[in-house]
Amino acid sequence: VSGAKGLAVLGASLAGETVGLRCEGGLIAELGPQVTAEPGDETIGAGGAPLVAALVNGHTHAAMTLFRGYGGDLPLMRWLEEKIWPVEAGLEAEDVYWGTRLACVEMIRTGTARFWDMYWHPEATARAVRDAGLRATVGGPLFGLGEDTAAAESTALADLEALEAYAALGIDRALAPHSIYIAGEKLLRWTAALAAERRLPVHIHLSETEKEVSDCVAAHGVRPAAYLDRLGLLGESTVLAHGVWLDQAELELIAERGCTVVSNPVANMKLAVGGVFPYPAARAAGVAVGLGTDGAGSNDSLDLLSDLKVFALVQRHAAGDATAIAAAEAWKVATGAAAPRLGGGGLCVGGPADFLLLRRDSHELSLGELESDLVYAASGSIVETTVVGGRVLMRDGVVEGAAEVVARAAERAESLGIGV
Ligand SMILES: [Zn+2]
């Protein structure tokens, strides 16, 4: 409603209680049974729908929705070399924009409010996030193995400058060296220095495959986490994607440095990495843990709620222990509550107004404990209304403008030669 003062959600169900929630200035201003709408508020009657915090996707390459269903039956290196890299070489900012818009439609539909992204043309990613109304931490991937890192450095600096204008819109910047096998020691040291100087988060793939670990030990004499620590890259604002092969000493080091590890179980299984992120050991060591989908090229879905089930199942299965992770704990991982640095964390007065209303008439949520149903019975289709920063991005299952986004993304994919 134009000119509305705030947003009031009335008659929602929260932990068995009927509550109201008011948002103002993008924040939750009031939450509780006594909350009423104020004059001028846009109002949503929730009709008893469950109210939950929105999800945080800790690792994406959003624009890779363009690559969904393309070459996915190939092994990793053949998939990259024969399918992905040749097309990415010709990728334009508009491709990234529409691919990211498509990803945003999917994330809004399935309840994700914020994501951590690493992809080419990051300014186009930020523009798409802004236009979609979501939040993100965005960084362009840094590539460069040798001593000549000038081109990578100047691209990174230009990207940072282009992204600066988006900070006020809840779109943060990160430095995103791709991995220790694509960014060399010189570039990684430069990244560490710049991150410290400008207080920027670092987002990097780490310990995804066993070969990455053995190559690192052969080249540097230490495992990947110790190698990053030697270069000054393990800090409180470092987000490590995957962490499949981390050993006990690495987990303890990561916990001590305050880094976050984002597990991407579906992408790991699709690419058949052959291992499972050691969540129980990470939790015991005190590591902050989040959940991610990775790019749609290697998942192929951005439905984090579906991936949450896989995460919980694979942890129980790998541990041979049905108590390895409780449903309520898994839910915390998906909402960012187990990794404060990711920027999510739940519903509280004064916190960001990022929340979901779930389908009140759904068979998935009709019986049993809500968190258990959310982890094991539901998928993203359970989300009825998505609110981010106090703005309603989906109401009753409808995302405005979604059809155009789907059509434009398909056009871009076709022009890249990967359309149907
Ligand atoms: Zn990735």
Coordinates of C-alpha atoms and ligand atoms in Angstrom, one line a residue:
V1 CA 0.0 0.0 0.0
S2 CA 1.5 3.3 -1.1
G3 CA 2.2 5.6 1.8
A4 CA 1.8 2.9 4.4
K5 CA 3.5 3.5 7.7
G6 CA 4.6 0.0 8.3
L7 CA 3.6 -3.6 7.9
A8 CA 1.4 -5.4 10.4
V9 CA 1.0 -9.2 10.4
L10 CA -1.9 -10.2 12.7
G11 CA -3.0 -13.6 13.9
A12 CA 0.1 -15.6 13.1
S13 CA 1.1 -18.7 15.0
L14 CA 4.5 -18.6 16.8
A15 CA 5.5 -21.4 19.2
G16 CA 1.9 -22.3 19.9
E17 CA 0.8 -18.8 20.6
T18 CA -1.2 -16.4 18.4
V19 CA 0.9 -13.3 17.8
G20 CA 1.1 -10.1 15.8
L21 CA 4.2 -8.6 14.3
R22 CA 4.8 -5.0 13.2
C23 CA 7.7 -3.8 11.0
E24 CA 9.0 -0.4 10.6
G25 CA 12.0 0.9 8.7
G26 CA 12.9 -2.7 7.7
L27 CA 13.1 -3.9 11.3
I28 CA 10.7 -5.8 13.6
A29 CA 9.3 -3.0 15.8
E30 CA 6.8 -5.2 17.9
L31 CA 6.2 -8.9 18.3
G32 CA 3.7 -10.6 20.6
P33 CA 0.1 -11.4 21.4
Q34 CA -0.9 -7.8 22.0
V35 CA 0.4 -6.3 18.8
T36 CA -2.2 -4.4 16.7
A37 CA -2.0 -2.5 13.4
E38 CA -1.4 1.2 13.5
P39 CA -3.2 3.7 11.2
G40 CA -1.6 3.6 7.7
D41 CA -0.1 0.1 8.2
E42 CA -0.3 -2.4 5.4
T43 CA -1.9 -5.4 7.1
I44 CA -1.7 -9.1 6.5
G45 CA -4.2 -11.4 8.3
A46 CA -2.3 -14.5 8.8
G47 CA -5.3 -16.6 9.8
G48 CA -3.2 -18.8 12.1
A49 CA -0.4 -19.4 9.6
P50 CA 2.9 -20.4 11.3
L51 CA 5.4 -17.5 11.5
V52 CA 9.1 -18.4 11.2
A53 CA 12.4 -16.7 10.5
A54 CA 13.5 -16.6 6.8
L55 CA 16.3 -18.8 5.6
V56 CA 19.9 -17.9 4.9
N57 CA 21.7 -19.5 1.9
G58 CA 25.3 -19.4 2.9
H59 CA 26.9 -20.3 -0.5
T60 CA 25.6 -19.6 -4.0
H61 CA 26.6 -18.7 -7.5
A62 CA 23.1 -17.3 -8.2
A63 CA 23.3 -16.6 -11.9
M64 CA 24.2 -20.2 -12.5
T65 CA 20.5 -20.8 -12.8
L66 CA 21.3 -20.2 -16.5
F67 CA 23.2 -23.5 -16.4
R68 CA 20.5 -25.6 -14.7
G69 CA 20.1 -28.9 -16.4
Y70 CA 23.2 -28.4 -18.7
G71 CA 25.8 -31.1 -18.8
G72 CA 25.0 -32.2 -15.3
D73 CA 25.8 -35.9 -15.9
L74 CA 29.5 -35.2 -16.5
P75 CA 32.2 -35.6 -13.9
L76 CA 33.4 -32.3 -12.3
M77 CA 36.4 -31.4 -14.4
R78 CA 34.8 -32.4 -17.7
W79 CA 31.7 -30.5 -16.7
L80 CA 33.7 -27.4 -16.0
E81 CA 36.1 -27.6 -19.0
E82 CA 33.6 -28.8 -21.7
K83 CA 30.4 -27.1 -20.6
I84 CA 30.7 -24.3 -18.0
W85 CA 34.0 -22.4 -18.6
P86 CA 33.5 -22.0 -22.4
V87 CA 30.1 -20.4 -21.9
E88 CA 31.3 -18.3 -18.9
A89 CA 34.0 -16.9 -21.1
G90 CA 31.3 -15.0 -23.1
L91 CA 29.1 -14.2 -20.2
E92 CA 27.8 -10.6 -20.1
A93 CA 26.5 -8.5 -17.2
E94 CA 22.9 -8.8 -18.5
D95 CA 23.2 -12.6 -18.4
V96 CA 24.3 -12.4 -14.8
Y97 CA 21.5 -10.0 -14.0
W98 CA 18.7 -12.1 -15.4
G99 CA 20.2 -15.4 -14.1
T100 CA 20.3 -13.8 -10.6
R101 CA 16.8 -12.5 -10.9
L102 CA 15.7 -16.0 -11.7
A103 CA 17.5 -17.3 -8.6
C104 CA 15.9 -14.6 -6.5
V105 CA 12.4 -15.6 -7.7
E106 CA 13.2 -19.1 -6.6
M107 CA 14.7 -18.0 -3.3
I108 CA 11.7 -15.8 -2.5
R109 CA 9.3 -18.7 -3.3
T110 CA 11.2 -21.1 -1.1
G111 CA 11.8 -18.8 1.9
T112 CA 15.4 -17.5 1.6
A113 CA 15.9 -13.8 2.5
R114 CA 19.7 -13.6 2.3
F115 CA 22.5 -15.3 0.4
W116 CA 26.2 -15.3 0.1
D117 CA 27.2 -15.1 -3.6
M118 CA 30.4 -15.6 -5.6
Y119 CA 30.1 -14.9 -9.3
W120 CA 31.2 -12.9 -12.3
H121 CA 29.9 -9.4 -12.9
P122 CA 29.1 -8.9 -9.2
E123 CA 27.6 -5.5 -9.8
A124 CA 24.9 -7.1 -12.0
T125 CA 24.3 -9.6 -9.1
A126 CA 23.8 -6.7 -6.7
R127 CA 21.5 -4.9 -9.1
A128 CA 19.4 -8.0 -9.4
V129 CA 19.3 -8.5 -5.6
R130 CA 18.2 -4.9 -5.2
D131 CA 15.5 -5.2 -7.8
A132 CA 14.2 -8.4 -6.3
G133 CA 14.2 -7.0 -2.8
L134 CA 16.5 -9.6 -1.2
R135 CA 19.7 -9.3 0.8
A136 CA 23.0 -10.7 -0.1
T137 CA 26.8 -10.6 0.4
V138 CA 28.3 -10.4 -3.0
G139 CA 31.8 -10.9 -4.3
G140 CA 33.4 -11.6 -7.7
P141 CA 35.5 -14.7 -7.9
L142 CA 39.3 -14.1 -7.8
F143 CA 41.3 -16.3 -10.1
G144 CA 45.1 -16.2 -10.5
L145 CA 47.8 -18.8 -9.7
G146 CA 51.0 -17.2 -10.7
E147 CA 53.1 -14.1 -9.7
D148 CA 51.3 -11.8 -12.1
T149 CA 48.2 -10.9 -10.1
A150 CA 47.7 -7.4 -11.3
A151 CA 44.7 -8.1 -13.5
A152 CA 42.9 -10.0 -10.7
E153 CA 43.7 -7.3 -8.2
S154 CA 42.4 -4.4 -10.4
T155 CA 39.2 -6.3 -11.2
A156 CA 38.6 -6.9 -7.5
L157 CA 39.2 -3.3 -6.7
A158 CA 36.9 -2.2 -9.5
D159 CA 34.2 -4.6 -8.3
L160 CA 34.4 -3.3 -4.8
E161 CA 34.0 0.2 -6.0
A162 CA 31.0 -0.7 -8.1
L163 CA 29.4 -2.5 -5.2
E164 CA 29.8 0.4 -2.7
A165 CA 26.6 2.1 -3.7
Y166 CA 24.6 -1.1 -2.7
A167 CA 25.8 -1.2 0.9
A168 CA 22.9 1.0 2.1
L169 CA 20.4 -1.4 0.6
G170 CA 21.5 -4.4 2.6
I171 CA 23.7 -5.7 -0.1
D172 CA 27.2 -6.3 1.4
R173 CA 30.5 -6.8 -0.2
A174 CA 33.0 -9.7 0.2
L175 CA 36.3 -10.7 -1.3
A176 CA 35.8 -14.0 -2.9
P177 CA 39.0 -15.8 -3.9
H178 CA 37.6 -18.9 -5.6
S179 CA 39.7 -21.6 -3.9
I180 CA 43.3 -22.4 -2.9
Y181 CA 43.7 -24.3 -6.2
I182 CA 42.6 -21.4 -8.4
A183 CA 43.9 -18.5 -6.4
G184 CA 47.7 -18.7 -5.7
E185 CA 49.6 -17.7 -2.6
K186 CA 50.4 -14.2 -3.8
L187 CA 46.8 -13.4 -4.6
L188 CA 45.6 -14.9 -1.3
R189 CA 48.0 -12.8 0.7
W190 CA 46.9 -9.7 -1.2
T191 CA 43.3 -10.6 -0.4
A192 CA 44.0 -11.1 3.3
A193 CA 45.7 -7.7 3.5
L194 CA 42.9 -5.9 1.7
A195 CA 40.2 -7.7 3.8
A196 CA 41.9 -6.6 7.0
E197 CA 42.5 -3.1 5.8
R198 CA 38.9 -2.6 4.6
R199 CA 37.2 -4.9 7.1
L200 CA 35.6 -7.0 4.4
P201 CA 34.5 -10.6 4.7
V202 CA 36.2 -13.3 2.8
H203 CA 34.2 -16.0 1.0
I204 CA 36.1 -19.0 -0.4
H205 CA 35.6 -22.7 -1.3
L206 CA 37.7 -24.9 1.0
S207 CA 38.3 -28.6 1.3
E208 CA 35.7 -29.7 -1.2
T209 CA 37.5 -32.6 -2.7
E210 CA 40.1 -35.0 -1.2
K211 CA 42.5 -34.2 -4.1
E212 CA 42.4 -30.5 -3.0
V213 CA 43.7 -31.6 0.4
S214 CA 46.5 -34.0 -0.9
D215 CA 47.6 -31.3 -3.5
C216 CA 47.8 -28.7 -0.7
V217 CA 49.8 -31.0 1.6
A218 CA 52.1 -31.8 -1.3
A219 CA 52.6 -28.2 -2.3
H220 CA 52.6 -26.4 1.1
G221 CA 53.2 -29.1 3.7
V222 CA 50.0 -28.4 5.5
R223 CA 46.3 -29.1 5.1
P224 CA 44.0 -26.4 3.5
A225 CA 42.8 -24.7 6.7
A226 CA 46.3 -24.4 8.1
Y227 CA 47.5 -23.1 4.8
L228 CA 44.8 -20.3 4.8
D229 CA 45.8 -19.5 8.4
R230 CA 49.4 -19.1 7.4
L231 CA 48.3 -16.6 4.7
G232 CA 46.2 -14.6 7.2
L233 CA 42.9 -15.6 5.7
L234 CA 41.2 -17.2 8.7
G235 CA 39.3 -14.5 10.6
E236 CA 35.9 -13.9 12.2
S237 CA 34.5 -12.7 8.8
T238 CA 35.8 -15.7 6.8
V239 CA 33.1 -18.0 5.3
L240 CA 34.4 -21.4 4.1
A241 CA 32.2 -23.2 1.7
H242 CA 32.1 -27.0 1.9
G243 CA 34.7 -28.1 4.5
V244 CA 34.1 -31.8 3.5
W245 CA 37.6 -33.0 4.3
L246 CA 38.4 -30.9 7.4
D247 CA 40.2 -32.9 10.1
Q248 CA 40.0 -32.4 13.9
A249 CA 42.9 -30.0 14.1
E250 CA 41.5 -27.9 11.2
L251 CA 38.1 -27.8 12.9
E252 CA 39.7 -26.6 16.1
L253 CA 41.7 -24.0 14.3
I254 CA 38.6 -22.7 12.4
A255 CA 36.7 -22.5 15.7
E256 CA 39.5 -20.6 17.4
R257 CA 39.6 -18.1 14.5
G258 CA 35.9 -17.7 14.6
C259 CA 35.3 -18.6 10.9
T260 CA 32.0 -20.0 9.5
V261 CA 31.8 -23.2 7.5
V262 CA 28.9 -23.5 5.1
S263 CA 27.9 -27.1 4.2
N264 CA 26.5 -27.8 0.7
P265 CA 25.4 -31.4 1.0
V266 CA 23.4 -31.6 -2.2
A267 CA 26.1 -30.1 -4.5
N268 CA 28.6 -32.4 -2.7
M269 CA 26.5 -35.4 -3.5
K270 CA 25.7 -34.4 -7.0
L271 CA 29.4 -33.9 -7.8
A272 CA 30.1 -37.1 -5.9
V273 CA 33.0 -35.7 -3.7
G274 CA 32.8 -38.9 -1.7
G275 CA 32.7 -37.4 1.8
V276 CA 30.5 -35.6 4.2
F277 CA 31.2 -32.4 6.1
P278 CA 32.0 -33.6 9.7
Y279 CA 29.2 -31.7 11.4
P280 CA 29.2 -33.4 14.8
A281 CA 32.9 -32.8 15.2
A282 CA 32.5 -29.2 14.0
R283 CA 29.8 -28.6 16.5
A284 CA 31.8 -30.1 19.3
A285 CA 34.7 -27.9 18.4
G286 CA 32.5 -24.9 18.4
V287 CA 32.5 -24.0 14.7
A288 CA 29.8 -21.7 13.4
V289 CA 27.9 -23.7 10.7
G290 CA 25.5 -22.6 7.9
L291 CA 23.8 -24.3 5.0
G292 CA 24.1 -23.5 1.3
T293 CA 22.9 -24.9 -2.0
D294 CA 25.9 -23.9 -4.1
G295 CA 25.1 -22.9 -7.7
A296 CA 22.2 -24.2 -9.6
G297 CA 24.7 -25.7 -12.0
S298 CA 25.6 -28.3 -9.4
N299 CA 22.5 -28.8 -7.3
D300 CA 20.3 -27.9 -9.4
S301 CA 17.7 -26.4 -7.0
L302 CA 17.9 -23.3 -4.7
D303 CA 15.2 -24.7 -2.4
L304 CA 17.2 -24.6 0.9
L305 CA 14.4 -26.3 2.8
S306 CA 14.8 -29.4 0.6
D307 CA 18.5 -29.3 1.1
L308 CA 18.0 -29.0 4.9
K309 CA 16.4 -32.5 4.8
V310 CA 19.4 -33.9 2.9
F311 CA 21.8 -32.2 5.3
A312 CA 20.1 -33.7 8.4
L313 CA 19.8 -37.1 6.8
V314 CA 23.4 -37.4 5.5
Q315 CA 24.7 -36.3 9.0
R316 CA 22.6 -38.9 10.7
H317 CA 23.6 -41.6 8.1
A318 CA 27.3 -40.8 8.1
A319 CA 27.4 -40.8 11.9
G320 CA 25.4 -44.1 12.1
D321 CA 23.5 -42.2 14.8
A322 CA 19.9 -41.0 14.6
T323 CA 20.7 -38.4 17.4
A324 CA 23.6 -36.8 15.4
I325 CA 21.5 -33.7 14.8
A326 CA 18.1 -32.8 16.2
A327 CA 15.5 -31.2 14.0
A328 CA 15.5 -27.9 16.0
E329 CA 19.2 -27.7 15.6
A330 CA 19.1 -28.3 11.9
W331 CA 16.5 -25.6 11.6
K332 CA 18.9 -23.2 13.3
V333 CA 21.6 -24.0 10.8
A334 CA 19.2 -23.2 7.9
T335 CA 18.1 -19.8 9.4
G336 CA 21.7 -18.7 10.1
A337 CA 21.1 -18.9 13.9
A338 CA 24.1 -21.3 14.2
A339 CA 26.4 -18.8 12.4
P340 CA 25.8 -15.2 13.4
R341 CA 28.3 -13.9 10.8
L342 CA 26.0 -15.0 8.0
G343 CA 23.5 -12.4 8.9
G344 CA 20.3 -14.3 9.7
G345 CA 19.4 -15.5 13.1
G346 CA 15.7 -15.4 14.0
L347 CA 12.8 -13.2 15.0
C348 CA 13.4 -10.5 17.6
V349 CA 12.3 -7.0 18.2
G350 CA 15.0 -4.7 16.7
G351 CA 16.1 -7.4 14.3
P352 CA 15.7 -7.4 10.5
A353 CA 12.0 -8.0 9.4
D354 CA 12.9 -11.1 7.4
F355 CA 10.2 -13.7 8.0
L356 CA 7.9 -16.3 6.4
L357 CA 4.3 -17.3 6.8
L358 CA 3.7 -20.9 6.0
R359 CA 0.7 -22.6 4.4
R360 CA -1.7 -23.1 7.3
D361 CA -3.7 -25.8 5.5
S362 CA -0.7 -27.9 4.4
H363 CA -0.6 -31.6 5.1
E364 CA 3.1 -31.4 5.8
L365 CA 2.7 -29.2 8.8
S366 CA -0.7 -30.5 10.1
L367 CA 0.6 -32.8 12.8
G368 CA 3.7 -33.2 14.9
E369 CA 6.5 -30.8 16.0
L370 CA 6.9 -27.8 13.6
E371 CA 10.7 -28.0 13.3
S372 CA 10.6 -31.7 12.6
D373 CA 8.0 -31.2 10.0
L374 CA 10.0 -28.4 8.4
V375 CA 13.1 -30.4 8.2
Y376 CA 11.7 -33.8 7.2
A377 CA 8.3 -33.4 5.6
A378 CA 8.3 -29.9 4.0
S379 CA 10.0 -28.3 1.0
G380 CA 10.1 -24.8 -0.2
S381 CA 6.5 -25.1 -1.5
I382 CA 5.3 -24.7 2.1
V383 CA 6.1 -21.0 2.0
E384 CA 3.1 -18.8 1.4
T385 CA 4.3 -15.3 2.2
T386 CA 7.9 -14.0 2.2
V387 CA 8.8 -10.7 3.8
V388 CA 12.3 -9.2 3.6
G389 CA 13.2 -5.9 5.3
G390 CA 9.5 -5.4 6.0
R391 CA 8.6 -5.6 2.3
V392 CA 6.2 -8.3 1.1
L393 CA 8.0 -10.1 -1.8
M394 CA 5.6 -13.0 -2.1
R395 CA 2.0 -13.0 -0.9
D396 CA -0.2 -16.1 -1.1
G397 CA 2.4 -17.8 -3.3
V398 CA 2.6 -15.0 -5.9
V399 CA 5.8 -13.2 -6.7
E400 CA 5.1 -10.2 -8.8
G401 CA 6.9 -10.1 -12.2
A402 CA 8.0 -13.7 -11.9
A403 CA 6.8 -14.7 -15.4
E404 CA 8.9 -11.9 -17.0
V405 CA 12.0 -12.9 -15.1
V406 CA 11.6 -16.5 -16.2
A407 CA 11.2 -15.5 -19.8
R408 CA 14.1 -13.1 -19.8
A409 CA 16.4 -15.6 -18.2
A410 CA 15.5 -18.2 -20.8
E411 CA 16.3 -15.6 -23.6
R412 CA 19.7 -15.0 -22.1
A413 CA 20.4 -18.8 -21.8
E414 CA 19.4 -19.3 -25.4
S415 CA 21.7 -16.5 -26.5
L416 CA 24.5 -18.2 -24.7
G417 CA 23.7 -21.4 -26.6
I418 CA 22.5 -23.3 -23.5
G419 CA 18.8 -22.8 -24.0
V420 CA 16.4 -25.7 -24.7
Ligands
ZN1 ZN 30.5 -23.0 -5.0

